[in-house]
Structure formats: structure tokens, C-alpha cells
């Protein structure tokens, strides 16, 4: 259950700053609107700041028209950033580089030349988690080189945190993923690295996002600790939108973009009301203005 007083108490003493961080790999859809309702609703109810962060680290899937439409949709919905401009990951290569250098300086990284295929063919770990890196290059002392990925050493050990909606969580980044990639073979910074570094640099103290990312949180907390972050962010993972058959709403499947809905005559109030309903904040869909979002959490 979500209880504003508990959230406020949990965050006492820290300036509260959260972020809306869409990947710039598609247009916004109702799933993003659900996240936006939680982010802006809670932020305004808590007197927190919101940073709009354009997660465009995936240069293969980035397209400038997605960025334009994301910013236009937010404007249309009446959801504004508290910073004069959005934060853009493609502007922050120095940040990711600097953080990786710090990790390397403290002996926490290594270069890896395993291809995806080699990893897929490696013997399966006991729990059948094929995503776990088996440690192939961990102790080979490879130098940086063309096509080599930079990985972070993840030693065994639990990450415990109190999700502000789901309660106590325990994750084991070493068992789940092992030494994960910070920079891939073609030279792109990965989601986990960018997010941990951005949340640190942008002084994000409250991360509000969907439950689909819950299992990344332990990895991001570990990275934050390795980077020397002392006051770790607090996390709130909200329910995901499901279609009537119970599947997760995904842009690849059946979700229409907010632009499609707008062209069909939906108003911003209808989108926000529908999102609040889909996100489990209202018993039925109604019309809601951006200014009314904090009341959903009162
Ligand atoms: N960019 C991610 C997404 O759109 C969200 C990342 C995060 O909130 O940590 O799914």
C-alpha cells in the first residue's frame, strides 16, 4: 500500500528529487503516462523536484523524432520539469567515462572479449539464469581493445532495500547477473551504468518507476555503492499497465502512442485519468488535470 506519510517520513532530512526517464526508443504510450502520474503526482504531493531525463544511451534505437514527440507529449499533458532543460544522456559521455575510470582505478572493472554467442553457449548456471555472466574474462587481465566490453566486478553479497510500495526487498546482483557490462563492445554505455551514474550526479533521492525494472535495482544500488554514493536513493516501483488479457502493455505490442490517442480526440485529462486508473490509483477512469494528480496520493 502507498502511504504518503510513510514515504515522507522515509525521506525526512533529504531534499526530495525524482525523475521521469523515458528511453528515447519510441513514442510515449499509456504505460509512460502511468509512470508520469506517479512521478508528478507524488513529487507535487511531497514538494519534490522532477528532472526530465531523456535516456538516449541506446544510439542504435534512438531517433530524433522520438525525443521531439516525448517533449511535446509532456507539454500537452501539462507535466513540466523543474530544471530549465531536460537532461540528455548523449550529452553526458564525460560523466559515464569519469565514473568508469573511478571504478577501474579502484580495481572494480575488467575488459571482456566474450561474444554474445560464446556466452549463450556457456554451461547454464544452476538456477537456469542464462543472463548471468559466467566470469570468463574476469581474471584474464585483458587490455582495452576493439570490440571488448568493460564489465564491473560484482562480488557475492545481498543488496537489501525497502521499496516504498512493496516493502523489504533482497536481491543478489552477483547471482542474478554476475559481472555486468558498463560499456558494450561497440562502445556504448549501458542502461545500468548510465542510470546509476545519472541518479548519483543528478542527486536523485527518490526513484519512481514500474515494477518491470525492480530486478535491476540491486545492480544499480551496488554500482552506486562502488561509486562511493553514501546516501542511496529510495525506490518506489509501481504496478504495470496490463491489457484486458493481463499482459504487460508494451509499445511493441498493442499500445497506441499518446500521439495516436490525441489524434483520436483524447484530451490530456482523459489520458491522465485513464493512466491513474490503469496504475491502480482510481477505481475507474475519470478526467484529471495535471494539477489534480497530487490529490491521488493524499
Ligand atoms: N528508461 C527506462 C524506461 O523507459 C526507465 C529507466 C528507469 O526508470 O530507471 O523503461
PDB file of C-alpha atoms and ligand atoms in Angstrom:
ATOM      1  CA  UNK A   1       0.000   0.000   0.000  1.00  0.00           C
ATOM      2  CA  UNK A   2       1.086   3.536  -0.711  1.00  0.00           C
ATOM      3  CA  UNK A   3       1.056   5.836   2.243  1.00  0.00           C
ATOM      4  CA  UNK A   4       2.230   9.394   1.759  1.00  0.00           C
ATOM      5  CA  UNK A   5       3.009   9.954   5.433  1.00  0.00           C
ATOM      6  CA  UNK A   6       5.273   6.876   5.484  1.00  0.00           C
ATOM      7  CA  UNK A   7       7.009   7.997   2.305  1.00  0.00           C
ATOM      8  CA  UNK A   8       7.504  11.457   3.742  1.00  0.00           C
ATOM      9  CA  UNK A   9       8.957  10.017   6.945  1.00  0.00           C
ATOM     10  CA  UNK A  10      11.263   7.700   4.994  1.00  0.00           C
ATOM     11  CA  UNK A  11      12.641  10.692   3.119  1.00  0.00           C
ATOM     12  CA  UNK A  12      12.915  13.102   6.035  1.00  0.00           C
ATOM     13  CA  UNK A  13      16.090  15.144   6.020  1.00  0.00           C
ATOM     14  CA  UNK A  14      16.856  14.771   2.320  1.00  0.00           C
ATOM     15  CA  UNK A  15      15.793  17.199  -0.393  1.00  0.00           C
ATOM     16  CA  UNK A  16      13.480  15.053  -2.488  1.00  0.00           C
ATOM     17  CA  UNK A  17      14.271  14.922  -6.162  1.00  0.00           C
ATOM     18  CA  UNK A  18      12.853  12.395  -8.573  1.00  0.00           C
ATOM     19  CA  UNK A  19      12.970  11.882 -12.319  1.00  0.00           C
ATOM     20  CA  UNK A  20      10.889  10.927 -15.333  1.00  0.00           C
ATOM     21  CA  UNK A  21      13.305   8.994 -17.508  1.00  0.00           C
ATOM     22  CA  UNK A  22      11.825   7.636 -20.739  1.00  0.00           C
ATOM     23  CA  UNK A  23      14.035   5.750 -23.180  1.00  0.00           C
ATOM     24  CA  UNK A  24      14.201   7.642 -26.460  1.00  0.00           C
ATOM     25  CA  UNK A  25      13.497   4.491 -28.458  1.00  0.00           C
ATOM     26  CA  UNK A  26       9.828   5.081 -29.227  1.00  0.00           C
ATOM     27  CA  UNK A  27       6.869   7.357 -28.604  1.00  0.00           C
ATOM     28  CA  UNK A  28       5.239   7.648 -25.191  1.00  0.00           C
ATOM     29  CA  UNK A  29       2.226   5.389 -24.588  1.00  0.00           C
ATOM     30  CA  UNK A  30      -0.174   4.842 -21.701  1.00  0.00           C
ATOM     31  CA  UNK A  31       2.451   2.873 -19.786  1.00  0.00           C
ATOM     32  CA  UNK A  32       4.609   6.005 -19.681  1.00  0.00           C
ATOM     33  CA  UNK A  33       1.575   8.056 -18.685  1.00  0.00           C
ATOM     34  CA  UNK A  34       1.070   5.743 -15.682  1.00  0.00           C
ATOM     35  CA  UNK A  35       4.689   6.353 -14.667  1.00  0.00           C
ATOM     36  CA  UNK A  36       4.233  10.103 -15.189  1.00  0.00           C
ATOM     37  CA  UNK A  37       1.138  10.128 -12.977  1.00  0.00           C
ATOM     38  CA  UNK A  38       3.127   8.506 -10.167  1.00  0.00           C
ATOM     39  CA  UNK A  39       6.200  10.686 -10.693  1.00  0.00           C
ATOM     40  CA  UNK A  40       4.465  14.077 -10.895  1.00  0.00           C
ATOM     41  CA  UNK A  41       1.640  13.200  -8.519  1.00  0.00           C
ATOM     42  CA  UNK A  42       3.974  12.043  -5.764  1.00  0.00           C
ATOM     43  CA  UNK A  43       6.546  14.757  -6.439  1.00  0.00           C
ATOM     44  CA  UNK A  44       3.969  17.526  -6.162  1.00  0.00           C
ATOM     45  CA  UNK A  45       2.379  15.914  -3.095  1.00  0.00           C
ATOM     46  CA  UNK A  46       5.811  15.692  -1.436  1.00  0.00           C
ATOM     47  CA  UNK A  47       7.078  19.097  -2.560  1.00  0.00           C
ATOM     48  CA  UNK A  48       9.801  17.336  -4.586  1.00  0.00           C
ATOM     49  CA  UNK A  49      11.572  18.372  -7.775  1.00  0.00           C
ATOM     50  CA  UNK A  50      11.200  16.474 -11.045  1.00  0.00           C
ATOM     51  CA  UNK A  51      14.041  16.053 -13.535  1.00  0.00           C
ATOM     52  CA  UNK A  52      13.096  15.024 -17.071  1.00  0.00           C
ATOM     53  CA  UNK A  53      15.850  12.715 -18.285  1.00  0.00           C
ATOM     54  CA  UNK A  54      15.942  11.586 -21.899  1.00  0.00           C
ATOM     55  CA  UNK A  55      17.507   8.139 -21.796  1.00  0.00           C
ATOM     56  CA  UNK A  56      19.063   8.080 -25.232  1.00  0.00           C
ATOM     57  CA  UNK A  57      22.096   5.906 -24.436  1.00  0.00           C
ATOM     58  CA  UNK A  58      20.852   3.268 -26.905  1.00  0.00           C
ATOM     59  CA  UNK A  59      22.135   5.004 -30.028  1.00  0.00           C
ATOM     60  CA  UNK A  60      21.033   2.169 -32.286  1.00  0.00           C
ATOM     61  CA  UNK A  61      17.366   2.690 -31.443  1.00  0.00           C
ATOM     62  CA  UNK A  62      17.408   6.458 -30.815  1.00  0.00           C
ATOM     63  CA  UNK A  63      15.564   8.672 -33.298  1.00  0.00           C
ATOM     64  CA  UNK A  64      15.322  12.482 -33.014  1.00  0.00           C
ATOM     65  CA  UNK A  65      11.575  12.411 -33.729  1.00  0.00           C
ATOM     66  CA  UNK A  66      11.035  10.307 -30.598  1.00  0.00           C
ATOM     67  CA  UNK A  67      12.709  12.992 -28.498  1.00  0.00           C
ATOM     68  CA  UNK A  68      10.555  15.685 -30.080  1.00  0.00           C
ATOM     69  CA  UNK A  69       7.353  13.766 -29.528  1.00  0.00           C
ATOM     70  CA  UNK A  70       8.222  12.872 -25.897  1.00  0.00           C
ATOM     71  CA  UNK A  71       8.778  16.530 -25.022  1.00  0.00           C
ATOM     72  CA  UNK A  72       5.662  17.622 -26.937  1.00  0.00           C
ATOM     73  CA  UNK A  73       3.519  14.990 -25.176  1.00  0.00           C
ATOM     74  CA  UNK A  74       4.713  16.108 -21.733  1.00  0.00           C
ATOM     75  CA  UNK A  75       3.950  19.714 -22.613  1.00  0.00           C
ATOM     76  CA  UNK A  76       0.495  18.669 -23.849  1.00  0.00           C
ATOM     77  CA  UNK A  77      -0.174  16.776 -20.615  1.00  0.00           C
ATOM     78  CA  UNK A  78       0.885  19.823 -18.577  1.00  0.00           C
ATOM     79  CA  UNK A  79       3.803  17.970 -16.944  1.00  0.00           C
ATOM     80  CA  UNK A  80       6.843  20.181 -16.526  1.00  0.00           C
ATOM     81  CA  UNK A  81      10.403  19.625 -15.461  1.00  0.00           C
ATOM     82  CA  UNK A  82      11.726  21.691 -12.582  1.00  0.00           C
ATOM     83  CA  UNK A  83      15.017  22.195 -14.419  1.00  0.00           C
ATOM     84  CA  UNK A  84      15.237  24.684 -17.286  1.00  0.00           C
ATOM     85  CA  UNK A  85      16.136  21.921 -19.763  1.00  0.00           C
ATOM     86  CA  UNK A  86      15.862  18.145 -19.887  1.00  0.00           C
ATOM     87  CA  UNK A  87      18.888  16.056 -19.021  1.00  0.00           C
ATOM     88  CA  UNK A  88      20.086  14.117 -22.067  1.00  0.00           C
ATOM     89  CA  UNK A  89      22.321  11.074 -21.694  1.00  0.00           C
ATOM     90  CA  UNK A  90      24.015  11.715 -25.039  1.00  0.00           C
ATOM     91  CA  UNK A  91      25.338  14.994 -23.546  1.00  0.00           C
ATOM     92  CA  UNK A  92      26.950  13.166 -20.634  1.00  0.00           C
ATOM     93  CA  UNK A  93      29.577  10.842 -22.066  1.00  0.00           C
ATOM     94  CA  UNK A  94      32.184  12.512 -19.828  1.00  0.00           C
ATOM     95  CA  UNK A  95      30.108  11.601 -16.776  1.00  0.00           C
ATOM     96  CA  UNK A  96      29.973   7.922 -17.715  1.00  0.00           C
ATOM     97  CA  UNK A  97      33.629   7.894 -18.691  1.00  0.00           C
ATOM     98  CA  UNK A  98      34.667   9.536 -15.407  1.00  0.00           C
ATOM     99  CA  UNK A  99      32.643   7.071 -13.350  1.00  0.00           C
ATOM    100  CA  UNK A 100      34.102   4.117 -15.254  1.00  0.00           C
ATOM    101  CA  UNK A 101      37.600   5.494 -14.643  1.00  0.00           C
ATOM    102  CA  UNK A 102      36.901   5.727 -10.941  1.00  0.00           C
ATOM    103  CA  UNK A 103      35.678   2.130 -10.881  1.00  0.00           C
ATOM    104  CA  UNK A 104      38.709   0.991 -12.867  1.00  0.00           C
ATOM    105  CA  UNK A 105      41.013   2.966 -10.575  1.00  0.00           C
ATOM    106  CA  UNK A 106      39.681   1.046  -7.589  1.00  0.00           C
ATOM    107  CA  UNK A 107      40.120  -2.286  -9.388  1.00  0.00           C
ATOM    108  CA  UNK A 108      36.418  -2.888  -9.961  1.00  0.00           C
ATOM    109  CA  UNK A 109      36.378  -3.370 -13.730  1.00  0.00           C
ATOM    110  CA  UNK A 110      37.871  -5.641 -16.375  1.00  0.00           C
ATOM    111  CA  UNK A 111      37.796  -5.967 -20.148  1.00  0.00           C
ATOM    112  CA  UNK A 112      35.945  -8.867 -21.698  1.00  0.00           C
ATOM    113  CA  UNK A 113      36.065 -10.245 -25.201  1.00  0.00           C
ATOM    114  CA  UNK A 114      33.221 -12.750 -24.945  1.00  0.00           C
ATOM    115  CA  UNK A 115      30.716 -12.513 -27.740  1.00  0.00           C
ATOM    116  CA  UNK A 116      27.031 -12.924 -27.068  1.00  0.00           C
ATOM    117  CA  UNK A 117      27.205 -16.292 -28.784  1.00  0.00           C
ATOM    118  CA  UNK A 118      30.018 -17.559 -26.560  1.00  0.00           C
ATOM    119  CA  UNK A 119      28.043 -16.533 -23.503  1.00  0.00           C
ATOM    120  CA  UNK A 120      24.876 -18.163 -24.787  1.00  0.00           C
ATOM    121  CA  UNK A 121      26.797 -21.415 -25.250  1.00  0.00           C
ATOM    122  CA  UNK A 122      28.397 -21.345 -21.781  1.00  0.00           C
ATOM    123  CA  UNK A 123      27.098 -24.025 -19.370  1.00  0.00           C
ATOM    124  CA  UNK A 124      23.913 -22.843 -17.711  1.00  0.00           C
ATOM    125  CA  UNK A 125      24.207 -21.705 -14.110  1.00  0.00           C
ATOM    126  CA  UNK A 126      22.266 -23.803 -11.587  1.00  0.00           C
ATOM    127  CA  UNK A 127      19.194 -21.565 -11.444  1.00  0.00           C
ATOM    128  CA  UNK A 128      18.901 -21.535 -15.218  1.00  0.00           C
ATOM    129  CA  UNK A 129      19.557 -17.796 -15.303  1.00  0.00           C
ATOM    130  CA  UNK A 130      21.181 -17.639 -18.731  1.00  0.00           C
ATOM    131  CA  UNK A 131      21.780 -13.911 -18.384  1.00  0.00           C
ATOM    132  CA  UNK A 132      24.349 -14.455 -15.676  1.00  0.00           C
ATOM    133  CA  UNK A 133      27.901 -13.813 -16.861  1.00  0.00           C
ATOM    134  CA  UNK A 134      29.997 -16.876 -16.031  1.00  0.00           C
ATOM    135  CA  UNK A 135      33.159 -14.852 -15.291  1.00  0.00           C
ATOM    136  CA  UNK A 136      35.070 -15.995 -18.366  1.00  0.00           C
ATOM    137  CA  UNK A 137      37.383 -12.962 -18.686  1.00  0.00           C
ATOM    138  CA  UNK A 138      37.317 -11.824 -15.055  1.00  0.00           C
ATOM    139  CA  UNK A 139      40.891 -12.826 -14.281  1.00  0.00           C
ATOM    140  CA  UNK A 140      42.450 -12.696 -17.729  1.00  0.00           C
ATOM    141  CA  UNK A 141      43.861  -9.186 -17.348  1.00  0.00           C
ATOM    142  CA  UNK A 142      42.846  -8.192 -20.879  1.00  0.00           C
ATOM    143  CA  UNK A 143      43.663  -4.682 -22.054  1.00  0.00           C
ATOM    144  CA  UNK A 144      41.127  -2.365 -23.647  1.00  0.00           C
ATOM    145  CA  UNK A 145      40.722  -3.308 -27.290  1.00  0.00           C
ATOM    146  CA  UNK A 146      38.419  -3.099 -30.277  1.00  0.00           C
ATOM    147  CA  UNK A 147      35.144  -4.899 -29.642  1.00  0.00           C
ATOM    148  CA  UNK A 148      35.912  -5.544 -25.964  1.00  0.00           C
ATOM    149  CA  UNK A 149      33.312  -4.751 -23.320  1.00  0.00           C
ATOM    150  CA  UNK A 150      34.016  -3.174 -19.951  1.00  0.00           C
ATOM    151  CA  UNK A 151      32.475  -5.126 -17.066  1.00  0.00           C
ATOM    152  CA  UNK A 152      32.181  -4.355 -13.378  1.00  0.00           C
ATOM    153  CA  UNK A 153      33.262  -6.967 -10.837  1.00  0.00           C
ATOM    154  CA  UNK A 154      30.253  -7.955  -8.782  1.00  0.00           C
ATOM    155  CA  UNK A 155      31.225  -9.919  -5.708  1.00  0.00           C
ATOM    156  CA  UNK A 156      28.665 -12.108  -3.945  1.00  0.00           C
ATOM    157  CA  UNK A 157      26.527 -10.305  -1.391  1.00  0.00           C
ATOM    158  CA  UNK A 158      22.961  -9.188  -0.944  1.00  0.00           C
ATOM    159  CA  UNK A 159      21.508  -5.763  -1.621  1.00  0.00           C
ATOM    160  CA  UNK A 160      18.658  -5.007   0.753  1.00  0.00           C
ATOM    161  CA  UNK A 161      16.304  -2.089   0.358  1.00  0.00           C
ATOM    162  CA  UNK A 162      12.849  -1.065   1.424  1.00  0.00           C
ATOM    163  CA  UNK A 163      10.651  -0.405  -1.579  1.00  0.00           C
ATOM    164  CA  UNK A 164       8.218   2.355  -0.590  1.00  0.00           C
ATOM    165  CA  UNK A 165       5.308   0.388  -2.017  1.00  0.00           C
ATOM    166  CA  UNK A 166       6.400  -3.243  -1.986  1.00  0.00           C
ATOM    167  CA  UNK A 167       8.232  -3.325   1.331  1.00  0.00           C
ATOM    168  CA  UNK A 168      11.555  -5.062   2.107  1.00  0.00           C
ATOM    169  CA  UNK A 169      13.468  -6.424  -0.887  1.00  0.00           C
ATOM    170  CA  UNK A 170      16.554  -8.616  -1.073  1.00  0.00           C
ATOM    171  CA  UNK A 171      18.479  -9.014  -4.317  1.00  0.00           C
ATOM    172  CA  UNK A 172      21.715 -10.758  -5.183  1.00  0.00           C
ATOM    173  CA  UNK A 173      23.302  -8.951  -8.154  1.00  0.00           C
ATOM    174  CA  UNK A 174      26.101 -11.492  -8.350  1.00  0.00           C
ATOM    175  CA  UNK A 175      23.685 -14.411  -8.637  1.00  0.00           C
ATOM    176  CA  UNK A 176      21.279 -12.558 -10.924  1.00  0.00           C
ATOM    177  CA  UNK A 177      23.666 -11.042 -13.428  1.00  0.00           C
ATOM    178  CA  UNK A 178      27.256 -11.516 -12.315  1.00  0.00           C
ATOM    179  CA  UNK A 179      29.811  -9.015 -13.607  1.00  0.00           C
ATOM    180  CA  UNK A 180      27.597  -6.908 -15.821  1.00  0.00           C
ATOM    181  CA  UNK A 181      28.538  -4.697 -18.750  1.00  0.00           C
ATOM    182  CA  UNK A 182      29.160  -0.969 -18.300  1.00  0.00           C
ATOM    183  CA  UNK A 183      30.278  -0.281 -21.860  1.00  0.00           C
ATOM    184  CA  UNK A 184      29.499  -2.752 -24.619  1.00  0.00           C
ATOM    185  CA  UNK A 185      31.819  -3.969 -27.380  1.00  0.00           C
ATOM    186  CA  UNK A 186      30.753  -1.279 -29.883  1.00  0.00           C
ATOM    187  CA  UNK A 187      31.496   1.359 -27.207  1.00  0.00           C
ATOM    188  CA  UNK A 188      28.014   2.281 -25.910  1.00  0.00           C
ATOM    189  CA  UNK A 189      27.370   2.882 -22.234  1.00  0.00           C
ATOM    190  CA  UNK A 190      24.715   0.530 -20.908  1.00  0.00           C
ATOM    191  CA  UNK A 191      21.419   1.259 -19.197  1.00  0.00           C
ATOM    192  CA  UNK A 192      22.622   0.107 -15.748  1.00  0.00           C
ATOM    193  CA  UNK A 193      25.737   2.273 -15.838  1.00  0.00           C
ATOM    194  CA  UNK A 194      24.012   5.381 -17.185  1.00  0.00           C
ATOM    195  CA  UNK A 195      21.157   5.164 -14.687  1.00  0.00           C
ATOM    196  CA  UNK A 196      23.360   4.619 -11.633  1.00  0.00           C
ATOM    197  CA  UNK A 197      25.686   7.455 -12.675  1.00  0.00           C
ATOM    198  CA  UNK A 198      22.848   9.830 -13.591  1.00  0.00           C
ATOM    199  CA  UNK A 199      20.924   9.164 -10.374  1.00  0.00           C
ATOM    200  CA  UNK A 200      24.121   9.936  -8.462  1.00  0.00           C
ATOM    201  CA  UNK A 201      25.172  13.023 -10.450  1.00  0.00           C
ATOM    202  CA  UNK A 202      21.666  14.470 -10.672  1.00  0.00           C
ATOM    203  CA  UNK A 203      21.197  13.920  -6.929  1.00  0.00           C
ATOM    204  CA  UNK A 204      18.077  11.829  -7.385  1.00  0.00           C
ATOM    205  CA  UNK A 205      16.868  10.742  -3.963  1.00  0.00           C
ATOM    206  CA  UNK A 206      13.603   9.060  -4.984  1.00  0.00           C
ATOM    207  CA  UNK A 207      13.319   6.730  -7.978  1.00  0.00           C
ATOM    208  CA  UNK A 208       9.724   6.094  -9.063  1.00  0.00           C
ATOM    209  CA  UNK A 209       9.333   3.526 -11.818  1.00  0.00           C
ATOM    210  CA  UNK A 210       7.452   0.425 -12.933  1.00  0.00           C
ATOM    211  CA  UNK A 211       7.802  -2.997 -11.390  1.00  0.00           C
ATOM    212  CA  UNK A 212       9.345  -4.289 -14.616  1.00  0.00           C
ATOM    213  CA  UNK A 213      12.629  -2.651 -13.569  1.00  0.00           C
ATOM    214  CA  UNK A 214      12.542  -3.882  -9.969  1.00  0.00           C
ATOM    215  CA  UNK A 215      15.141  -6.561 -10.572  1.00  0.00           C
ATOM    216  CA  UNK A 216      17.681  -4.000 -11.813  1.00  0.00           C
ATOM    217  CA  UNK A 217      17.577  -2.090  -8.549  1.00  0.00           C
ATOM    218  CA  UNK A 218      20.069  -4.303  -6.703  1.00  0.00           C
ATOM    219  CA  UNK A 219      22.566  -3.855  -9.539  1.00  0.00           C
ATOM    220  CA  UNK A 220      22.108  -0.089  -9.530  1.00  0.00           C
ATOM    221  CA  UNK A 221      22.473   0.071  -5.747  1.00  0.00           C
ATOM    222  CA  UNK A 222      25.671  -1.980  -5.939  1.00  0.00           C
ATOM    223  CA  UNK A 223      27.065   0.303  -8.612  1.00  0.00           C
ATOM    224  CA  UNK A 224      26.104   3.376  -6.589  1.00  0.00           C
ATOM    225  CA  UNK A 225      27.971   1.971  -3.576  1.00  0.00           C
ATOM    226  CA  UNK A 226      31.036   1.126  -5.678  1.00  0.00           C
ATOM    227  CA  UNK A 227      30.942   4.699  -6.966  1.00  0.00           C
ATOM    228  CA  UNK A 228      31.071   5.928  -3.393  1.00  0.00           C
ATOM    229  CA  UNK A 229      27.473   7.060  -3.057  1.00  0.00           C
ATOM    230  CA  UNK A 230      26.776   7.210   0.664  1.00  0.00           C
ATOM    231  CA  UNK A 231      23.122   8.279   0.780  1.00  0.00           C
ATOM    232  CA  UNK A 232      21.451   5.798  -1.543  1.00  0.00           C
ATOM    233  CA  UNK A 233      18.269   6.713  -3.403  1.00  0.00           C
ATOM    234  CA  UNK A 234      14.926   5.394  -2.175  1.00  0.00           C
ATOM    235  CA  UNK A 235      12.807   3.383  -4.604  1.00  0.00           C
ATOM    236  CA  UNK A 236       9.138   3.047  -5.357  1.00  0.00           C
ATOM    237  CA  UNK A 237       8.091   0.528  -8.008  1.00  0.00           C
ATOM    238  CA  UNK A 238       4.507   0.900  -9.165  1.00  0.00           C
ATOM    239  CA  UNK A 239       2.250  -1.626 -10.924  1.00  0.00           C
ATOM    240  CA  UNK A 240       2.495  -2.004 -14.672  1.00  0.00           C
ATOM    241  CA  UNK A 241      -0.337  -1.424 -17.035  1.00  0.00           C
ATOM    242  CA  UNK A 242      -1.952  -4.557 -18.263  1.00  0.00           C
ATOM    243  CA  UNK A 243      -4.313  -5.020 -21.147  1.00  0.00           C
ATOM    244  CA  UNK A 244      -7.602  -6.850 -20.519  1.00  0.00           C
ATOM    245  CA  UNK A 245      -5.893 -10.210 -21.071  1.00  0.00           C
ATOM    246  CA  UNK A 246      -3.412  -9.371 -18.307  1.00  0.00           C
ATOM    247  CA  UNK A 247      -0.305  -8.918 -20.409  1.00  0.00           C
ATOM    248  CA  UNK A 248       2.097  -6.065 -19.835  1.00  0.00           C
ATOM    249  CA  UNK A 249       1.331  -3.077 -22.037  1.00  0.00           C
ATOM    250  CA  UNK A 250       4.247  -2.654 -24.392  1.00  0.00           C
ATOM    251  CA  UNK A 251       4.942  -0.274 -27.205  1.00  0.00           C
ATOM    252  CA  UNK A 252       5.964  -3.184 -29.385  1.00  0.00           C
ATOM    253  CA  UNK A 253       2.670  -4.973 -28.968  1.00  0.00           C
ATOM    254  CA  UNK A 254      -0.648  -3.277 -28.978  1.00  0.00           C
ATOM    255  CA  UNK A 255      -0.198   0.050 -27.219  1.00  0.00           C
ATOM    256  CA  UNK A 256      -1.103   3.139 -29.135  1.00  0.00           C
ATOM    257  CA  UNK A 257       1.152   6.140 -28.704  1.00  0.00           C
ATOM    258  CA  UNK A 258      -0.147   9.187 -26.849  1.00  0.00           C
ATOM    259  CA  UNK A 259       0.055  10.963 -30.224  1.00  0.00           C
ATOM    260  CA  UNK A 260      -2.307   8.351 -31.703  1.00  0.00           C
ATOM    261  CA  UNK A 261      -4.731   8.867 -28.825  1.00  0.00           C
ATOM    262  CA  UNK A 262      -4.521  12.643 -29.229  1.00  0.00           C
ATOM    263  CA  UNK A 263      -5.334  12.316 -32.922  1.00  0.00           C
ATOM    264  CA  UNK A 264      -8.317  10.134 -31.971  1.00  0.00           C
ATOM    265  CA  UNK A 265      -9.619  13.015 -29.866  1.00  0.00           C
ATOM    266  CA  UNK A 266      -8.359  12.086 -26.385  1.00  0.00           C
ATOM    267  CA  UNK A 267      -7.742  15.112 -24.148  1.00  0.00           C
ATOM    268  CA  UNK A 268      -4.817  15.368 -21.686  1.00  0.00           C
ATOM    269  CA  UNK A 269      -7.356  14.958 -18.842  1.00  0.00           C
ATOM    270  CA  UNK A 270      -8.616  11.701 -20.322  1.00  0.00           C
ATOM    271  CA  UNK A 271      -5.069  10.342 -20.724  1.00  0.00           C
ATOM    272  CA  UNK A 272      -4.150  11.219 -17.114  1.00  0.00           C
ATOM    273  CA  UNK A 273      -7.433   9.815 -15.768  1.00  0.00           C
ATOM    274  CA  UNK A 274      -7.051   6.592 -17.726  1.00  0.00           C
ATOM    275  CA  UNK A 275      -3.418   6.311 -16.590  1.00  0.00           C
ATOM    276  CA  UNK A 276      -4.396   6.799 -12.934  1.00  0.00           C
ATOM    277  CA  UNK A 277      -6.968   4.029 -13.348  1.00  0.00           C
ATOM    278  CA  UNK A 278      -4.568   1.665 -15.144  1.00  0.00           C
ATOM    279  CA  UNK A 279      -1.950   2.331 -12.469  1.00  0.00           C
ATOM    280  CA  UNK A 280      -4.374   1.277  -9.739  1.00  0.00           C
ATOM    281  CA  UNK A 281      -4.870   4.768  -8.290  1.00  0.00           C
ATOM    282  CA  UNK A 282      -8.565   5.131  -9.172  1.00  0.00           C
ATOM    283  CA  UNK A 283     -11.427   2.621  -9.233  1.00  0.00           C
ATOM    284  CA  UNK A 284     -12.496   3.802 -12.686  1.00  0.00           C
ATOM    285  CA  UNK A 285     -11.278   6.084 -15.422  1.00  0.00           C
ATOM    286  CA  UNK A 286     -12.231   9.770 -14.970  1.00  0.00           C
ATOM    287  CA  UNK A 287     -10.925  13.091 -16.240  1.00  0.00           C
ATOM    288  CA  UNK A 288      -7.973  14.511 -14.311  1.00  0.00           C
ATOM    289  CA  UNK A 289      -5.866  17.607 -14.853  1.00  0.00           C
ATOM    290  CA  UNK A 290      -2.147  17.635 -14.119  1.00  0.00           C
ATOM    291  CA  UNK A 291      -2.776  19.928 -11.143  1.00  0.00           C
ATOM    292  CA  UNK A 292      -5.066  17.319  -9.556  1.00  0.00           C
ATOM    293  CA  UNK A 293      -2.503  14.494  -9.592  1.00  0.00           C
ATOM    294  CA  UNK A 294      -1.171  15.109  -6.046  1.00  0.00           C
ATOM    295  CA  UNK A 295      -4.686  14.513  -4.678  1.00  0.00           C
ATOM    296  CA  UNK A 296      -4.427  10.887  -5.866  1.00  0.00           C
ATOM    297  CA  UNK A 297      -1.825  10.335  -3.159  1.00  0.00           C
ATOM    298  CA  UNK A 298      -3.303  12.422  -0.366  1.00  0.00           C
TER     299      UNK A 298
HETATM  300  N1  LIG B   1      14.397   4.444 -19.454  1.00  0.00           N
HETATM  301  C1  LIG B   1      13.721   3.390 -18.757  1.00  0.00           C
HETATM  302  C2  LIG B   1      12.410   3.067 -19.446  1.00  0.00           C
HETATM  303  O1  LIG B   1      11.865   3.899 -20.163  1.00  0.00           O
HETATM  304  C3  LIG B   1      13.431   3.751 -17.311  1.00  0.00           C
HETATM  305  C4  LIG B   1      14.659   3.749 -16.520  1.00  0.00           C
HETATM  306  C5  LIG B   1      14.491   3.942 -15.031  1.00  0.00           C
HETATM  307  O2  LIG B   1      13.474   4.483 -14.572  1.00  0.00           O
HETATM  308  O3  LIG B   1      15.402   3.581 -14.329  1.00  0.00           O
HETATM  309  O4  LIG B   1      11.933   1.969 -19.302  1.00  0.00           O
END
